[in-house]
mmCIF file with all atom_site columns, C-alpha atoms in Angstrom:
data_model
loop_
_atom_site.group_PDB
_atom_site.id
_atom_site.type_symbol
_atom_site.label_atom_id
_atom_site.label_alt_id
_atom_site.label_comp_id
_atom_site.label_asym_id
_atom_site.label_entity_id
_atom_site.label_seq_id
_atom_site.pdbx_PDB_ins_code
_atom_site.Cartn_x
_atom_site.Cartn_y
_atom_site.Cartn_z
_atom_site.occupancy
_atom_site.B_iso_or_equiv
_atom_site.pdbx_formal_charge
_atom_site.auth_seq_id
_atom_site.auth_comp_id
_atom_site.auth_asym_id
_atom_site.auth_atom_id
_atom_site.pdbx_PDB_model_num
ATOM 1   C CA . MET A 1 1   ? 83.855  66.112  34.906 1.00 42.00 ? 1222 MET A CA 1
ATOM 2   C CA . HIS A 1 2   ? 86.933  66.793  37.637 1.00 44.00 ? 1223 HIS A CA 1
ATOM 3   C CA . SER A 1 3   ? 91.237  65.332  37.986 1.00 40.00 ? 1224 SER A CA 1
ATOM 4   C CA . SER A 1 4   ? 92.660  64.899  40.889 1.00 37.00 ? 1225 SER A CA 1
ATOM 5   C CA . ASP A 1 5   ? 94.188  68.402  39.233 1.00 40.00 ? 1226 ASP A CA 1
ATOM 6   C CA . HIS A 1 6   ? 91.902  70.122  41.115 1.00 39.00 ? 1227 HIS A CA 1
ATOM 7   C CA . PHE A 1 7   ? 93.562  69.271  44.279 1.00 35.00 ? 1228 PHE A CA 1
ATOM 8   C CA . THR A 1 8   ? 96.466  71.545  45.365 1.00 39.00 ? 1229 THR A CA 1
ATOM 9   C CA . GLY A 1 9   ? 99.006  71.609  48.345 1.00 41.00 ? 1230 GLY A CA 1
ATOM 10  C CA . GLY A 1 10  ? 100.121 74.753  49.790 1.00 43.00 ? 1231 GLY A CA 1
ATOM 11  C CA . GLY A 1 11  ? 97.014  76.367  50.698 1.00 46.00 ? 1232 GLY A CA 1
ATOM 12  C CA . LYS A 1 12  ? 97.007  77.230  46.805 1.00 49.00 ? 1233 LYS A CA 1
ATOM 13  C CA . LYS A 1 13  ? 93.026  78.459  45.186 1.00 50.00 ? 1234 LYS A CA 1
ATOM 14  C CA . THR A 1 14  ? 91.647  75.441  43.287 1.00 49.00 ? 1235 THR A CA 1
ATOM 15  C CA . THR A 1 15  ? 88.639  75.773  41.607 1.00 50.00 ? 1236 THR A CA 1
ATOM 16  C CA . PRO A 1 16  ? 86.663  72.660  39.855 1.00 56.00 ? 1237 PRO A CA 1
ATOM 17  C CA . ILE A 1 17  ? 85.471  73.004  36.387 1.00 52.00 ? 1238 ILE A CA 1
ATOM 18  C CA . PHE A 1 18  ? 81.722  71.830  36.079 1.00 60.00 ? 1239 PHE A CA 1
ATOM 19  C CA . PHE A 1 19  ? 81.094  70.414  39.595 1.00 60.00 ? 1240 PHE A CA 1
ATOM 20  C CA . PHE A 1 20  ? 82.652  70.180  42.916 1.00 56.00 ? 1241 PHE A CA 1
ATOM 21  C CA . PRO A 1 21  ? 84.134  66.956  42.910 1.00 54.00 ? 1242 PRO A CA 1
ATOM 22  C CA . ALA A 1 22  ? 82.755  64.489  45.429 1.00 51.00 ? 1243 ALA A CA 1
ATOM 23  C CA . ARG A 1 23  ? 85.460  64.171  48.610 1.00 53.00 ? 1244 ARG A CA 1
ATOM 24  C CA . LYS A 1 24  ? 87.137  60.803  48.849 1.00 51.00 ? 1245 LYS A CA 1
ATOM 25  C CA . LYS A 1 25  ? 86.698  57.939  51.862 1.00 50.00 ? 1246 LYS A CA 1
ATOM 26  C CA . GLY A 1 26  ? 90.149  57.603  54.449 1.00 48.00 ? 1247 GLY A CA 1
ATOM 27  C CA . PRO A 1 27  ? 91.126  55.620  56.312 1.00 46.00 ? 1248 PRO A CA 1
ATOM 28  C CA . THR A 1 28  ? 90.555  58.486  59.429 1.00 41.00 ? 1249 THR A CA 1
ATOM 29  C CA . SER A 1 29  ? 87.676  59.260  58.663 1.00 41.00 ? 1250 SER A CA 1
ATOM 30  C CA . ALA A 1 30  ? 83.818  58.768  56.956 1.00 37.00 ? 1251 ALA A CA 1
ATOM 31  C CA . ILE A 1 31  ? 84.796  61.579  54.776 1.00 37.00 ? 1252 ILE A CA 1
ATOM 32  C CA . SER A 1 32  ? 88.231  63.312  53.932 1.00 38.00 ? 1253 SER A CA 1
ATOM 33  C CA . THR A 1 33  ? 87.569  67.178  54.718 1.00 41.00 ? 1254 THR A CA 1
ATOM 34  C CA . MET A 1 34  ? 87.887  68.953  51.054 1.00 42.00 ? 1255 MET A CA 1
ATOM 35  C CA . SER A 1 35  ? 90.105  71.315  50.932 1.00 45.00 ? 1256 SER A CA 1
ATOM 36  C CA . PRO A 1 36  ? 88.900  74.373  52.144 1.00 44.00 ? 1257 PRO A CA 1
ATOM 37  C CA . SER A 1 37  ? 90.752  76.635  49.404 1.00 44.00 ? 1258 SER A CA 1
ATOM 38  C CA . ILE A 1 38  ? 88.501  74.807  46.742 1.00 62.00 ? 1259 ILE A CA 1
ATOM 39  C CA . THR A 1 39  ? 86.206  77.181  45.276 1.00 78.00 ? 1260 THR A CA 1
ATOM 40  C CA . PRO A 1 40  ? 82.819  76.886  43.579 1.00 86.00 ? 1261 PRO A CA 1
ATOM 41  C CA . PRO A 1 41  ? 82.760  76.732  39.626 1.00 90.00 ? 1262 PRO A CA 1
ATOM 42  C CA . ALA A 1 42  ? 83.783  79.769  37.807 1.00 92.00 ? 1263 ALA A CA 1
ATOM 43  C CA . TRP A 1 43  ? 79.863  79.576  35.415 1.00 94.00 ? 1264 TRP A CA 1
ATOM 44  C CA . ILE A 1 44  ? 78.285  79.296  39.015 1.00 95.00 ? 1265 ILE A CA 1
ATOM 45  C CA . ARG A 1 45  ? 80.071  82.353  40.434 1.00 95.00 ? 1266 ARG A CA 1
ATOM 46  C CA . ALA A 1 46  ? 78.621  84.051  37.362 1.00 96.00 ? 1267 ALA A CA 1
ATOM 47  C CA . TRP A 1 47  ? 75.511  83.185  37.188 1.00 97.00 ? 1268 TRP A CA 1
ATOM 48  C CA . PHE A 1 48  ? 74.340  84.158  40.348 1.00 97.00 ? 1269 PHE A CA 1
ATOM 49  C CA . PHE A 1 49  ? 76.322  87.520  38.728 1.00 97.00 ? 1270 PHE A CA 1
ATOM 50  C CA . ILE A 1 50  ? 74.434  87.824  35.508 1.00 97.00 ? 1271 ILE A CA 1
ATOM 51  C CA . SER A 1 51  ? 71.545  86.252  36.640 1.00 97.00 ? 1272 SER A CA 1
ATOM 52  C CA . SER A 1 52  ? 70.991  88.896  39.358 1.00 97.00 ? 1273 SER A CA 1
ATOM 53  C CA . PHE A 1 53  ? 70.652  91.208  36.801 1.00 97.00 ? 1274 PHE A CA 1
ATOM 54  C CA . VAL A 1 54  ? 68.616  89.531  34.332 1.00 97.00 ? 1275 VAL A CA 1
ATOM 55  C CA . VAL A 1 55  ? 65.533  88.964  37.171 1.00 96.00 ? 1276 VAL A CA 1
ATOM 56  C CA . LEU A 1 56  ? 66.219  92.656  38.728 1.00 97.00 ? 1277 LEU A CA 1
ATOM 57  C CA . TRP A 1 57  ? 65.456  94.073  34.856 1.00 97.00 ? 1278 TRP A CA 1
ATOM 58  C CA . ASP A 1 58  ? 62.486  91.750  34.950 1.00 97.00 ? 1279 ASP A CA 1
ATOM 59  C CA . ALA A 1 59  ? 61.407  92.804  38.678 1.00 97.00 ? 1280 ALA A CA 1
ATOM 60  C CA . ALA A 1 60  ? 61.435  96.604  37.790 1.00 97.00 ? 1281 ALA A CA 1
ATOM 61  C CA . TYR A 1 61  ? 59.575  96.017  34.812 1.00 98.00 ? 1282 TYR A CA 1
ATOM 62  C CA . CYS A 1 62  ? 57.006  94.391  36.478 1.00 97.00 ? 1283 CYS A CA 1
ATOM 63  C CA . LEU A 1 63  ? 56.286  95.988  39.128 1.00 96.00 ? 1284 LEU A CA 1
ATOM 64  C CA . LEU A 1 64  ? 56.942  100.158 37.613 1.00 97.00 ? 1285 LEU A CA 1
ATOM 65  C CA . ARG A 1 65  ? 54.340  99.075  34.864 1.00 96.00 ? 1286 ARG A CA 1
ATOM 66  C CA . PRO A 1 66  ? 52.850  100.865 32.793 1.00 96.00 ? 1287 PRO A CA 1
ATOM 67  C CA . HIS A 1 67  ? 55.538  103.248 32.774 1.00 97.00 ? 1288 HIS A CA 1
ATOM 68  C CA . THR A 1 68  ? 58.351  100.820 31.306 1.00 97.00 ? 1289 THR A CA 1
ATOM 69  C CA . MET A 1 69  ? 55.534  99.023  28.575 1.00 97.00 ? 1290 MET A CA 1
ATOM 70  C CA . LYS A 1 70  ? 55.301  100.121 25.364 1.00 95.00 ? 1291 LYS A CA 1
ATOM 71  C CA . GLY A 1 71  ? 54.273  103.692 24.742 1.00 94.00 ? 1292 GLY A CA 1
ATOM 72  C CA . GLY A 1 72  ? 55.420  104.728 28.326 1.00 96.00 ? 1293 GLY A CA 1
ATOM 73  C CA . LYS A 1 73  ? 58.523  106.629 29.995 1.00 96.00 ? 1294 LYS A CA 1
ATOM 74  C CA . TRP A 1 74  ? 60.826  104.783 30.935 1.00 97.00 ? 1295 TRP A CA 1
ATOM 75  C CA . ASN A 1 75  ? 60.340  101.791 27.688 1.00 97.00 ? 1296 ASN A CA 1
ATOM 76  C CA . LEU A 1 76  ? 63.337  102.517 26.158 1.00 97.00 ? 1297 LEU A CA 1
ATOM 77  C CA . LEU A 1 77  ? 64.905  100.245 28.795 1.00 97.00 ? 1298 LEU A CA 1
ATOM 78  C CA . TRP A 1 78  ? 62.930  97.351  28.463 1.00 97.00 ? 1299 TRP A CA 1
ATOM 79  C CA . ARG A 1 79  ? 62.129  97.533  24.715 1.00 97.00 ? 1300 ARG A CA 1
ATOM 80  C CA . PRO A 1 80  ? 62.515  93.809  23.933 1.00 96.00 ? 1301 PRO A CA 1
ATOM 81  C CA . TYR A 1 81  ? 59.131  93.712  26.710 1.00 97.00 ? 1302 TYR A CA 1
ATOM 82  C CA . ASN A 1 82  ? 57.486  94.933  23.636 1.00 97.00 ? 1303 ASN A CA 1
ATOM 83  C CA . LEU A 1 83  ? 58.232  91.472  21.608 1.00 96.00 ? 1304 LEU A CA 1
ATOM 84  C CA . TYR A 1 84  ? 58.034  89.446  25.384 1.00 97.00 ? 1305 TYR A CA 1
ATOM 85  C CA . ALA A 1 85  ? 54.446  90.752  25.807 1.00 96.00 ? 1306 ALA A CA 1
ATOM 86  C CA . GLN A 1 86  ? 53.098  89.536  22.627 1.00 96.00 ? 1307 GLN A CA 1
ATOM 87  C CA . VAL A 1 87  ? 54.404  86.415  23.610 1.00 97.00 ? 1308 VAL A CA 1
ATOM 88  C CA . ASP A 1 88  ? 53.048  86.168  26.986 1.00 97.00 ? 1309 ASP A CA 1
ATOM 89  C CA . THR A 1 89  ? 50.047  88.196  27.959 1.00 95.00 ? 1310 THR A CA 1
ATOM 90  C CA . PHE A 1 90  ? 51.228  87.895  31.267 1.00 93.00 ? 1311 PHE A CA 1
ATOM 91  C CA . TYR A 1 91  ? 53.895  90.777  30.734 1.00 96.00 ? 1312 TYR A CA 1
ATOM 92  C CA . GLY A 1 92  ? 50.404  92.263  29.042 1.00 94.00 ? 1313 GLY A CA 1
ATOM 93  C CA . VAL A 1 93  ? 48.066  95.670  29.133 1.00 93.00 ? 1314 VAL A CA 1
ATOM 94  C CA . VAL A 1 94  ? 45.443  92.296  30.133 1.00 90.00 ? 1315 VAL A CA 1
ATOM 95  C CA . ALA A 1 95  ? 47.122  91.339  33.034 1.00 92.00 ? 1316 ALA A CA 1
ATOM 96  C CA . LEU A 1 96  ? 47.861  95.135  34.163 1.00 93.00 ? 1317 LEU A CA 1
ATOM 97  C CA . GLU A 1 97  ? 44.071  95.503  33.812 1.00 92.00 ? 1318 GLU A CA 1
ATOM 98  C CA . GLU A 1 98  ? 42.759  92.906  35.320 1.00 91.00 ? 1319 GLU A CA 1
ATOM 99  C CA . GLN A 1 99  ? 45.338  93.277  37.979 1.00 91.00 ? 1320 GLN A CA 1
ATOM 100 C CA . ASP A 1 100 ? 46.322  90.111  37.919 1.00 90.00 ? 1321 ASP A CA 1
ATOM 101 C CA . GLY A 1 101 ? 48.398  89.818  40.859 1.00 91.00 ? 1322 GLY A CA 1
ATOM 102 C CA . PHE A 1 102 ? 50.717  86.711  40.450 1.00 93.00 ? 1323 PHE A CA 1
ATOM 103 C CA . THR A 1 103 ? 52.993  89.242  37.548 1.00 92.00 ? 1324 THR A CA 1
ATOM 104 C CA . SER A 1 104 ? 53.801  91.876  41.266 1.00 94.00 ? 1325 SER A CA 1
ATOM 105 C CA . ALA A 1 105 ? 54.150  88.956  43.433 1.00 95.00 ? 1326 ALA A CA 1
ATOM 106 C CA . GLN A 1 106 ? 56.725  87.473  42.083 1.00 94.00 ? 1327 GLN A CA 1
ATOM 107 C CA . ALA A 1 107 ? 58.355  90.193  40.771 1.00 95.00 ? 1328 ALA A CA 1
ATOM 108 C CA . ILE A 1 108 ? 58.807  90.667  44.843 1.00 96.00 ? 1329 ILE A CA 1
ATOM 109 C CA . MET A 1 109 ? 60.143  87.182  44.866 1.00 95.00 ? 1330 MET A CA 1
ATOM 110 C CA . ASN A 1 110 ? 62.764  88.312  42.223 1.00 95.00 ? 1331 ASN A CA 1
ATOM 111 C CA . LEU A 1 111 ? 64.157  90.672  44.972 1.00 96.00 ? 1332 LEU A CA 1
ATOM 112 C CA . VAL A 1 112 ? 64.081  88.695  47.682 1.00 96.00 ? 1333 VAL A CA 1
ATOM 113 C CA . GLU A 1 113 ? 66.096  85.942  45.061 1.00 95.00 ? 1334 GLU A CA 1
ATOM 114 C CA . THR A 1 114 ? 68.474  88.537  43.996 1.00 96.00 ? 1335 THR A CA 1
ATOM 115 C CA . THR A 1 115 ? 69.229  89.826  47.352 1.00 97.00 ? 1336 THR A CA 1
ATOM 116 C CA . ILE A 1 116 ? 69.945  85.836  48.538 1.00 97.00 ? 1337 ILE A CA 1
ATOM 117 C CA . ASN A 1 117 ? 72.165  85.847  45.435 1.00 97.00 ? 1338 ASN A CA 1
ATOM 118 C CA . PHE A 1 118 ? 74.616  88.494  46.393 1.00 97.00 ? 1339 PHE A CA 1
ATOM 119 C CA . ILE A 1 119 ? 74.874  87.611  49.465 1.00 96.00 ? 1340 ILE A CA 1
ATOM 120 C CA . TYR A 1 120 ? 76.325  84.497  48.273 1.00 96.00 ? 1341 TYR A CA 1
ATOM 121 C CA . LEU A 1 121 ? 78.257  86.193  45.881 1.00 95.00 ? 1342 LEU A CA 1
ATOM 122 C CA . GLY A 1 122 ? 79.487  88.866  49.008 1.00 94.00 ? 1343 GLY A CA 1
ATOM 123 C CA . MET A 1 123 ? 80.567  85.311  51.257 1.00 93.00 ? 1344 MET A CA 1
ATOM 124 C CA . LEU A 1 124 ? 82.364  83.856  48.653 1.00 92.00 ? 1345 LEU A CA 1
ATOM 125 C CA . ALA A 1 125 ? 84.409  86.857  48.054 1.00 91.00 ? 1346 ALA A CA 1
ATOM 126 C CA . SER A 1 126 ? 84.811  87.367  51.804 1.00 86.00 ? 1347 SER A CA 1
ATOM 127 C CA . GLY A 1 127 ? 88.278  85.504  50.508 1.00 77.00 ? 1348 GLY A CA 1
ATOM 128 C CA . LYS A 1 128 ? 87.357  83.125  54.413 1.00 77.00 ? 1349 LYS A CA 1
ATOM 129 C CA . PRO A 1 129 ? 87.601  79.517  53.479 1.00 71.00 ? 1350 PRO A CA 1
ATOM 130 C CA . ASP A 1 130 ? 85.954  77.799  56.396 1.00 75.00 ? 1351 ASP A CA 1
ATOM 131 C CA . ASN A 1 131 ? 83.110  80.236  55.681 1.00 84.00 ? 1352 ASN A CA 1
ATOM 132 C CA . LEU A 1 132 ? 82.983  78.005  52.137 1.00 89.00 ? 1353 LEU A CA 1
ATOM 133 C CA . GLY A 1 133 ? 80.081  75.403  53.518 1.00 90.00 ? 1354 GLY A CA 1
ATOM 134 C CA . ARG A 1 134 ? 78.023  77.913  54.661 1.00 93.00 ? 1355 ARG A CA 1
ATOM 135 C CA . ALA A 1 135 ? 77.586  79.337  51.484 1.00 94.00 ? 1356 ALA A CA 1
ATOM 136 C CA . ASN A 1 136 ? 76.929  77.075  49.366 1.00 94.00 ? 1357 ASN A CA 1
ATOM 137 C CA . LEU A 1 137 ? 74.055  76.260  52.266 1.00 95.00 ? 1358 LEU A CA 1
ATOM 138 C CA . VAL A 1 138 ? 73.020  80.335  50.794 1.00 96.00 ? 1359 VAL A CA 1
ATOM 139 C CA . GLY A 1 139 ? 74.287  79.658  46.843 1.00 96.00 ? 1360 GLY A CA 1
ATOM 140 C CA . PHE A 1 140 ? 71.710  76.111  47.167 1.00 97.00 ? 1361 PHE A CA 1
ATOM 141 C CA . SER A 1 141 ? 68.817  78.449  48.937 1.00 96.00 ? 1362 SER A CA 1
ATOM 142 C CA . ALA A 1 142 ? 68.855  80.719  46.145 1.00 97.00 ? 1363 ALA A CA 1
ATOM 143 C CA . ALA A 1 143 ? 68.961  78.812  43.339 1.00 97.00 ? 1364 ALA A CA 1
ATOM 144 C CA . THR A 1 144 ? 66.141  76.590  45.026 1.00 97.00 ? 1365 THR A CA 1
ATOM 145 C CA . LEU A 1 145 ? 64.098  79.550  45.283 1.00 96.00 ? 1366 LEU A CA 1
ATOM 146 C CA . THR A 1 146 ? 65.137  80.600  41.896 1.00 96.00 ? 1367 THR A CA 1
ATOM 147 C CA . CYS A 1 147 ? 64.113  76.971  40.344 1.00 97.00 ? 1368 CYS A CA 1
ATOM 148 C CA . ALA A 1 148 ? 60.796  76.454  42.892 1.00 96.00 ? 1369 ALA A CA 1
ATOM 149 C CA . LYS A 1 149 ? 59.652  79.126  41.499 1.00 95.00 ? 1370 LYS A CA 1
ATOM 150 C CA . THR A 1 150 ? 60.125  79.251  37.605 1.00 96.00 ? 1371 THR A CA 1
ATOM 151 C CA . VAL A 1 151 ? 58.486  75.726  37.920 1.00 97.00 ? 1372 VAL A CA 1
ATOM 152 C CA . LEU A 1 152 ? 55.290  77.117  39.539 1.00 95.00 ? 1373 LEU A CA 1
ATOM 153 C CA . TYR A 1 153 ? 55.207  80.364  36.575 1.00 95.00 ? 1374 TYR A CA 1
ATOM 154 C CA . MET A 1 154 ? 55.072  77.378  34.117 1.00 96.00 ? 1375 MET A CA 1
ATOM 155 C CA . LEU A 1 155 ? 52.546  75.177  35.751 1.00 96.00 ? 1376 LEU A CA 1
ATOM 156 C CA . ASN A 1 156 ? 50.505  78.369  36.699 1.00 94.00 ? 1377 ASN A CA 1
ATOM 157 C CA . GLU A 1 157 ? 50.652  79.112  32.841 1.00 95.00 ? 1378 GLU A CA 1
ATOM 158 C CA . VAL A 1 158 ? 50.126  75.004  32.558 1.00 96.00 ? 1379 VAL A CA 1
ATOM 159 C CA . PHE A 1 159 ? 46.642  74.944  34.772 1.00 96.00 ? 1380 PHE A CA 1
ATOM 160 C CA . SER A 1 160 ? 44.982  77.949  33.142 1.00 93.00 ? 1381 SER A CA 1
ATOM 161 C CA . GLY A 1 161 ? 44.597  76.491  29.912 1.00 95.00 ? 1382 GLY A CA 1
ATOM 162 C CA . MET A 1 162 ? 48.084  78.432  28.786 1.00 96.00 ? 1383 MET A CA 1
ATOM 163 C CA . ARG A 1 163 ? 45.368  81.407  29.302 1.00 93.00 ? 1384 ARG A CA 1
ATOM 164 C CA . HIS A 1 164 ? 48.447  83.722  28.142 1.00 95.00 ? 1385 HIS A CA 1
ATOM 165 C CA . THR A 1 165 ? 50.300  82.311  25.800 1.00 96.00 ? 1386 THR A CA 1
ATOM 166 C CA . ARG A 1 166 ? 48.266  79.448  23.726 1.00 96.00 ? 1387 ARG A CA 1
ATOM 167 C CA . HIS A 1 167 ? 47.595  82.397  20.669 1.00 96.00 ? 1388 HIS A CA 1
ATOM 168 C CA . ASN A 1 168 ? 51.885  81.406  19.993 1.00 97.00 ? 1389 ASN A CA 1
ATOM 169 C CA . SER A 1 169 ? 52.601  79.316  16.752 1.00 97.00 ? 1390 SER A CA 1
ATOM 170 C CA . LEU A 1 170 ? 54.109  76.414  18.326 1.00 97.00 ? 1391 LEU A CA 1
ATOM 171 C CA . GLN A 1 171 ? 57.836  78.082  17.076 1.00 97.00 ? 1392 GLN A CA 1
ATOM 172 C CA . ASP A 1 172 ? 57.484  80.338  19.184 1.00 97.00 ? 1393 ASP A CA 1
ATOM 173 C CA . PHE A 1 173 ? 56.273  79.735  21.703 1.00 97.00 ? 1394 PHE A CA 1
ATOM 174 C CA . ILE A 1 174 ? 59.687  77.156  21.666 1.00 97.00 ? 1395 ILE A CA 1
ATOM 175 C CA . LEU A 1 175 ? 61.494  79.083  20.592 1.00 97.00 ? 1396 LEU A CA 1
ATOM 176 C CA . LEU A 1 176 ? 60.180  82.333  22.763 1.00 97.00 ? 1397 LEU A CA 1
ATOM 177 C CA . TRP A 1 177 ? 58.588  81.317  26.065 1.00 97.00 ? 1398 TRP A CA 1
ATOM 178 C CA . THR A 1 178 ? 59.814  77.494  26.512 1.00 97.00 ? 1399 THR A CA 1
ATOM 179 C CA . ILE A 1 179 ? 63.812  77.692  25.835 1.00 97.00 ? 1400 ILE A CA 1
ATOM 180 C CA . PRO A 1 180 ? 63.961  80.808  28.629 1.00 96.00 ? 1401 PRO A CA 1
ATOM 181 C CA . ASN A 1 181 ? 61.986  80.387  30.531 1.00 97.00 ? 1402 ASN A CA 1
ATOM 182 C CA . GLY A 1 182 ? 63.482  76.585  30.633 1.00 97.00 ? 1403 GLY A CA 1
ATOM 183 C CA . THR A 1 183 ? 66.942  78.819  31.125 1.00 97.00 ? 1404 THR A CA 1
ATOM 184 C CA . TRP A 1 184 ? 66.014  79.137  34.991 1.00 96.00 ? 1405 TRP A CA 1
ATOM 185 C CA . ILE A 1 185 ? 65.004  75.498  35.518 1.00 97.00 ? 1406 ILE A CA 1
ATOM 186 C CA . VAL A 1 186 ? 68.605  74.282  34.094 1.00 97.00 ? 1407 VAL A CA 1
ATOM 187 C CA . PHE A 1 187 ? 71.244  76.193  35.363 1.00 97.00 ? 1408 PHE A CA 1
ATOM 188 C CA . PRO A 1 188 ? 69.048  76.646  38.977 1.00 97.00 ? 1409 PRO A CA 1
ATOM 189 C CA . SER A 1 189 ? 69.001  72.831  39.091 1.00 97.00 ? 1410 SER A CA 1
ATOM 190 C CA . LEU A 1 190 ? 72.604  71.949  37.992 1.00 97.00 ? 1411 LEU A CA 1
ATOM 191 C CA . ILE A 1 191 ? 74.019  74.504  40.389 1.00 96.00 ? 1412 ILE A CA 1
ATOM 192 C CA . MET A 1 192 ? 71.625  72.840  43.298 1.00 96.00 ? 1413 MET A CA 1
ATOM 193 C CA . PHE A 1 193 ? 73.172  69.539  42.192 1.00 95.00 ? 1414 PHE A CA 1
ATOM 194 C CA . SER A 1 194 ? 76.855  70.588  42.341 1.00 93.00 ? 1415 SER A CA 1
ATOM 195 C CA . LEU A 1 195 ? 76.632  72.296  45.980 1.00 94.00 ? 1416 LEU A CA 1
ATOM 196 C CA . GLY A 1 196 ? 73.916  70.599  47.284 1.00 93.00 ? 1417 GLY A CA 1
ATOM 197 C CA . ARG A 1 197 ? 76.468  67.282  46.646 1.00 91.00 ? 1418 ARG A CA 1
ATOM 198 C CA . ASP A 1 198 ? 79.192  69.528  48.497 1.00 89.00 ? 1419 ASP A CA 1
ATOM 199 C CA . LEU A 1 199 ? 76.801  70.040  51.596 1.00 91.00 ? 1420 LEU A CA 1
ATOM 200 C CA . PHE A 1 200 ? 75.290  66.349  51.519 1.00 89.00 ? 1421 PHE A CA 1
ATOM 201 C CA . ASP A 1 201 ? 79.479  65.942  51.995 1.00 87.00 ? 1422 ASP A CA 1
ATOM 202 C CA . ARG A 1 202 ? 80.062  68.503  54.783 1.00 86.00 ? 1423 ARG A CA 1
ATOM 203 C CA . LEU A 1 203 ? 77.018  67.090  56.451 1.00 85.00 ? 1424 LEU A CA 1
ATOM 204 C CA . GLY A 1 204 ? 77.598  63.573  55.821 1.00 76.00 ? 1425 GLY A CA 1
ATOM 205 C CA . PRO A 1 205 ? 78.679  60.878  59.224 1.00 73.00 ? 1426 PRO A CA 1
ATOM 206 C CA . GLN A 1 206 ? 82.478  61.521  60.087 1.00 64.00 ? 1427 GLN A CA 1
ATOM 207 C CA . LYS A 1 207 ? 84.540  59.275  63.046 1.00 56.00 ? 1428 LYS A CA 1
ATOM 208 C CA . SER A 1 208 ? 86.705  60.625  65.059 1.00 52.00 ? 1429 SER A CA 1
ATOM 209 C CA . LYS A 1 209 ? 90.686  60.020  64.304 1.00 48.00 ? 1430 LYS A CA 1
ATOM 210 C CA . THR A 1 210 ? 91.812  56.923  65.773 1.00 48.00 ? 1431 THR A CA 1
ATOM 211 C CA . LEU A 1 211 ? 94.902  57.758  68.820 1.00 44.00 ? 1432 LEU A CA 1
#
């Protein structure tokens, strides 16, 4: 999914299309140093940027209830949630009245996740070549948090007997619950693979050059 065209000389900035390319073994070291000019694929940076605003939107809905809910004074900004709250009552009136704390708790974690996302983007924007490894560690951590939080959210529903979603038709359940939530597992997992491979290579054993 990559080629040597992604490596350039003379300090030019290059960007792999899908994943960080694996480093090639060299004669003087177990793993040759990746060009510091290589930046993360554009889709990874786009995901962190776009998803951060979606997550902030979601967190605001949860933490500002009932004003963001149907009939609330700020509902205009969260109108799509009128439908989603019917699909997943975890976001609806019942959960609010029962003071189900998981909704707001995961919203707080959303804020933590988004903060880490922006730190990652800021580190990339700094333009310091030697900062890429540290930035990828931050990005890997953020993607892991997103994936783990979403898995926990979905498993919580499964082990509660589908308490909040079992009233849906199979089609609605798949199209309006499984696919949207699954997206927050698939893309972070791909990011974990890409950034994780880079980190794994950076932390691999290296031999000193022979004199």
